[in-house]
GROMACS .gro file of C-alpha atoms in nm:
model
  197
    1UNK     CA    1   4.497   0.070  -5.771
    2UNK     CA    2   4.137   0.029  -5.815
    3UNK     CA    3   3.878  -0.129  -5.948
    4UNK     CA    4   3.572   0.052  -6.129
    5UNK     CA    5   3.397  -0.218  -6.266
    6UNK     CA    6   3.397  -0.582  -6.171
    7UNK     CA    7   3.252  -0.863  -6.332
    8UNK     CA    8   3.140  -1.159  -6.141
    9UNK     CA    9   3.026  -1.472  -6.301
   10UNK     CA   10   2.980  -1.704  -5.974
   11UNK     CA   11   2.872  -1.604  -5.563
   12UNK     CA   12   2.948  -1.237  -5.664
   13UNK     CA   13   2.588  -1.257  -5.896
   14UNK     CA   14   2.402  -1.294  -5.581
   15UNK     CA   15   2.699  -1.090  -5.348
   16UNK     CA   16   2.825  -0.778  -5.470
   17UNK     CA   17   3.077  -0.578  -5.383
   18UNK     CA   18   2.986  -0.259  -5.080
   19UNK     CA   19   2.971   0.023  -5.310
   20UNK     CA   20   2.832  -0.039  -5.598
   21UNK     CA   21   2.639   0.191  -5.784
   22UNK     CA   22   2.551   0.027  -6.100
   23UNK     CA   23   2.451  -0.360  -6.225
   24UNK     CA   24   2.419  -0.475  -6.561
   25UNK     CA   25   2.308  -0.816  -6.697
   26UNK     CA   26   2.604  -0.911  -6.920
   27UNK     CA   27   2.867  -1.206  -7.095
   28UNK     CA   28   3.221  -1.264  -7.158
   29UNK     CA   29   3.292  -1.422  -7.513
   30UNK     CA   30   3.555  -1.669  -7.553
   31UNK     CA   31   3.571  -1.817  -7.225
   32UNK     CA   32   3.382  -2.144  -6.995
   33UNK     CA   33   3.239  -2.132  -6.707
   34UNK     CA   34   3.305  -2.494  -6.480
   35UNK     CA   35   3.360  -2.595  -6.103
   36UNK     CA   36   3.725  -2.610  -6.157
   37UNK     CA   37   3.911  -2.458  -5.862
   38UNK     CA   38   3.890  -2.568  -5.527
   39UNK     CA   39   3.763  -2.376  -5.222
   40UNK     CA   40   3.966  -2.435  -4.866
   41UNK     CA   41   3.827  -2.194  -4.678
   42UNK     CA   42   3.463  -2.111  -4.846
   43UNK     CA   43   3.270  -2.447  -4.943
   44UNK     CA   44   3.510  -2.671  -4.812
   45UNK     CA   45   3.819  -2.674  -4.583
   46UNK     CA   46   4.158  -2.752  -4.617
   47UNK     CA   47   4.154  -3.148  -4.548
   48UNK     CA   48   3.855  -3.211  -4.776
   49UNK     CA   49   3.787  -2.908  -5.044
   50UNK     CA   50   3.479  -2.788  -5.190
   51UNK     CA   51   3.441  -2.655  -5.528
   52UNK     CA   52   3.347  -2.335  -5.709
   53UNK     CA   53   3.306  -2.162  -6.062
   54UNK     CA   54   3.662  -2.047  -6.234
   55UNK     CA   55   3.685  -1.933  -6.623
   56UNK     CA   56   3.887  -2.092  -6.839
   57UNK     CA   57   3.970  -1.985  -7.243
   58UNK     CA   58   3.748  -2.211  -7.432
   59UNK     CA   59   4.085  -2.327  -7.652
   60UNK     CA   60   4.247  -2.410  -7.337
   61UNK     CA   61   3.966  -2.654  -7.177
   62UNK     CA   62   3.929  -2.897  -7.456
   63UNK     CA   63   4.313  -2.908  -7.416
   64UNK     CA   64   4.200  -3.063  -7.090
   65UNK     CA   65   3.881  -3.210  -7.064
   66UNK     CA   66   3.842  -3.354  -7.422
   67UNK     CA   67   3.515  -3.267  -7.648
   68UNK     CA   68   3.331  -3.079  -7.433
   69UNK     CA   69   2.983  -3.214  -7.362
   70UNK     CA   70   2.857  -2.838  -7.300
   71UNK     CA   71   2.998  -2.610  -7.523
   72UNK     CA   72   2.922  -2.221  -7.594
   73UNK     CA   73   3.122  -1.935  -7.629
   74UNK     CA   74   2.972  -1.665  -7.376
   75UNK     CA   75   2.931  -1.691  -7.002
   76UNK     CA   76   2.648  -1.474  -6.883
   77UNK     CA   77   2.710  -1.246  -6.560
   78UNK     CA   78   2.658  -0.971  -6.402
   79UNK     CA   79   2.926  -0.610  -6.405
   80UNK     CA   80   2.898  -0.416  -6.074
   81UNK     CA   81   2.994  -0.005  -6.119
   82UNK     CA   82   3.199   0.114  -5.841
   83UNK     CA   83   3.144   0.450  -5.678
   84UNK     CA   84   3.453   0.639  -5.764
   85UNK     CA   85   3.620   0.709  -5.406
   86UNK     CA   86   3.636   0.349  -5.287
   87UNK     CA   87   3.711   0.216  -5.576
   88UNK     CA   88   4.091   0.126  -5.387
   89UNK     CA   89   3.882  -0.018  -5.117
   90UNK     CA   90   3.644  -0.211  -5.266
   91UNK     CA   91   4.027  -0.354  -5.442
   92UNK     CA   92   4.163  -0.445  -5.117
   93UNK     CA   93   3.774  -0.632  -5.036
   94UNK     CA   94   3.817  -0.868  -5.377
   95UNK     CA   95   4.161  -0.967  -5.370
   96UNK     CA   96   4.067  -1.089  -5.007
   97UNK     CA   97   3.787  -1.290  -5.087
   98UNK     CA   98   3.916  -1.408  -5.375
   99UNK     CA   99   4.257  -1.511  -5.243
  100UNK     CA  100   4.206  -1.853  -5.278
  101UNK     CA  101   4.369  -1.902  -5.647
  102UNK     CA  102   4.207  -1.615  -5.835
  103UNK     CA  103   4.389  -1.338  -6.059
  104UNK     CA  104   4.288  -0.976  -6.144
  105UNK     CA  105   4.251  -0.951  -6.493
  106UNK     CA  106   4.037  -0.731  -6.783
  107UNK     CA  107   3.797  -0.885  -7.034
  108UNK     CA  108   3.596  -0.705  -7.249
  109UNK     CA  109   3.145  -0.786  -7.175
  110UNK     CA  110   2.866  -0.782  -7.432
  111UNK     CA  111   2.498  -0.683  -7.352
  112UNK     CA  112   2.212  -0.749  -7.620
  113UNK     CA  113   1.929  -0.464  -7.664
  114UNK     CA  114   1.707  -0.490  -7.857
  115UNK     CA  115   1.770  -0.813  -7.987
  116UNK     CA  116   2.149  -0.720  -8.084
  117UNK     CA  117   2.529  -0.755  -7.923
  118UNK     CA  118   2.631  -0.436  -7.781
  119UNK     CA  119   3.011  -0.419  -7.653
  120UNK     CA  120   2.920  -0.240  -7.321
  121UNK     CA  121   3.313  -0.199  -7.213
  122UNK     CA  122   3.642  -0.364  -7.044
  123UNK     CA  123   3.588  -0.477  -6.656
  124UNK     CA  124   3.787  -0.662  -6.464
  125UNK     CA  125   3.734  -1.030  -6.381
  126UNK     CA  126   3.929  -1.287  -6.095
  127UNK     CA  127   4.024  -1.630  -6.309
  128UNK     CA  128   4.188  -1.919  -6.136
  129UNK     CA  129   4.420  -1.951  -6.406
  130UNK     CA  130   4.458  -2.392  -6.513
  131UNK     CA  131   4.832  -2.346  -6.346
  132UNK     CA  132   4.695  -2.196  -6.063
  133UNK     CA  133   4.791  -2.437  -5.723
  134UNK     CA  134   4.372  -2.439  -5.616
  135UNK     CA  135   4.298  -2.555  -5.984
  136UNK     CA  136   4.109  -2.874  -6.038
  137UNK     CA  137   4.190  -3.095  -6.350
  138UNK     CA  138   3.781  -3.193  -6.510
  139UNK     CA  139   3.634  -3.487  -6.326
  140UNK     CA  140   3.357  -3.703  -6.464
  141UNK     CA  141   3.066  -3.517  -6.417
  142UNK     CA  142   2.941  -3.821  -6.094
  143UNK     CA  143   3.287  -3.690  -5.966
  144UNK     CA  144   3.223  -3.388  -5.967
  145UNK     CA  145   2.870  -3.362  -5.827
  146UNK     CA  146   2.924  -3.634  -5.519
  147UNK     CA  147   3.274  -3.398  -5.426
  148UNK     CA  148   2.981  -3.073  -5.427
  149UNK     CA  149   2.776  -3.261  -5.227
  150UNK     CA  150   2.950  -3.365  -4.963
  151UNK     CA  151   3.153  -3.034  -4.905
  152UNK     CA  152   3.113  -2.820  -4.651
  153UNK     CA  153   3.300  -2.540  -4.547
  154UNK     CA  154   3.269  -2.199  -4.327
  155UNK     CA  155   3.086  -2.029  -4.588
  156UNK     CA  156   2.807  -2.310  -4.580
  157UNK     CA  157   2.712  -2.655  -4.832
  158UNK     CA  158   2.885  -2.673  -5.112
  159UNK     CA  159   2.573  -2.754  -5.319
  160UNK     CA  160   2.379  -2.432  -5.206
  161UNK     CA  161   2.627  -2.224  -5.391
  162UNK     CA  162   2.537  -2.465  -5.715
  163UNK     CA  163   2.191  -2.417  -5.625
  164UNK     CA  164   2.194  -2.044  -5.560
  165UNK     CA  165   2.455  -2.022  -5.896
  166UNK     CA  166   2.248  -2.208  -6.178
  167UNK     CA  167   1.907  -2.003  -6.016
  168UNK     CA  168   2.105  -1.641  -6.035
  169UNK     CA  169   2.190  -1.724  -6.359
  170UNK     CA  170   1.890  -1.879  -6.519
  171UNK     CA  171   1.682  -1.523  -6.404
  172UNK     CA  172   1.954  -1.289  -6.544
  173UNK     CA  173   1.758  -1.280  -6.862
  174UNK     CA  174   1.576  -1.622  -7.147
  175UNK     CA  175   1.928  -1.594  -7.272
  176UNK     CA  176   2.098  -1.756  -6.928
  177UNK     CA  177   2.034  -2.066  -6.912
  178UNK     CA  178   2.323  -2.287  -6.869
  179UNK     CA  179   2.311  -2.699  -6.933
  180UNK     CA  180   2.609  -2.729  -6.694
  181UNK     CA  181   2.492  -2.644  -6.457
  182UNK     CA  182   2.085  -2.706  -6.473
  183UNK     CA  183   2.227  -3.101  -6.514
  184UNK     CA  184   2.492  -3.087  -6.237
  185UNK     CA  185   2.243  -2.943  -5.984
  186UNK     CA  186   2.002  -3.255  -6.120
  187UNK     CA  187   2.264  -3.466  -6.054
  188UNK     CA  188   2.370  -3.370  -5.634
  189UNK     CA  189   1.949  -3.367  -5.586
  190UNK     CA  190   1.969  -3.637  -5.683
  191UNK     CA  191   2.213  -3.757  -5.456
  192UNK     CA  192   2.054  -3.570  -5.209
  193UNK     CA  193   1.695  -3.759  -5.256
  194UNK     CA  194   1.904  -4.079  -5.228
  195UNK     CA  195   2.060  -4.015  -4.863
  196UNK     CA  196   1.699  -3.891  -4.757
  197UNK     CA  197   1.551  -4.189  -4.866
   0.00000   0.00000   0.00000
């Protein structure tokens, strides 16, 4: 069984899988996007893991984090349509790329057309559940920023992942602005400035 549609909310936004035939900015409901997944293989190392984003059901995140500083009922990303003859190949590619604690599931995706919400269909999605060994319980925002600032892996500095993600999300549409990413980027850039002063 292959993947004919995949919703990307992290690096898939700017690094799509192969054999894409369509790209649609859209969002999912009932989830929170957070830097809560340890990255031992891309933005960190086994000794010094970085952090990348995952989606957590809102109710589950509130139990873990307590009061939510950045309440949001939806997460913007992109949905890719895959060439039918390559769905199996793309699934194998994504299974390898998202192997560090992520599981494949299906979600409803929505778009905005003429100012109105419209259900767009079902899509596959990779999510790092809170029970997976790479899930990181929410630290303080300052601790989160410090870990992202200092972590580097085979795919590059962890901070570049954050900067890229924030920029790409904001470029999706005017409604896609994410205060959580904005404030986290601000904290990491402050650490950058201090180290270079």
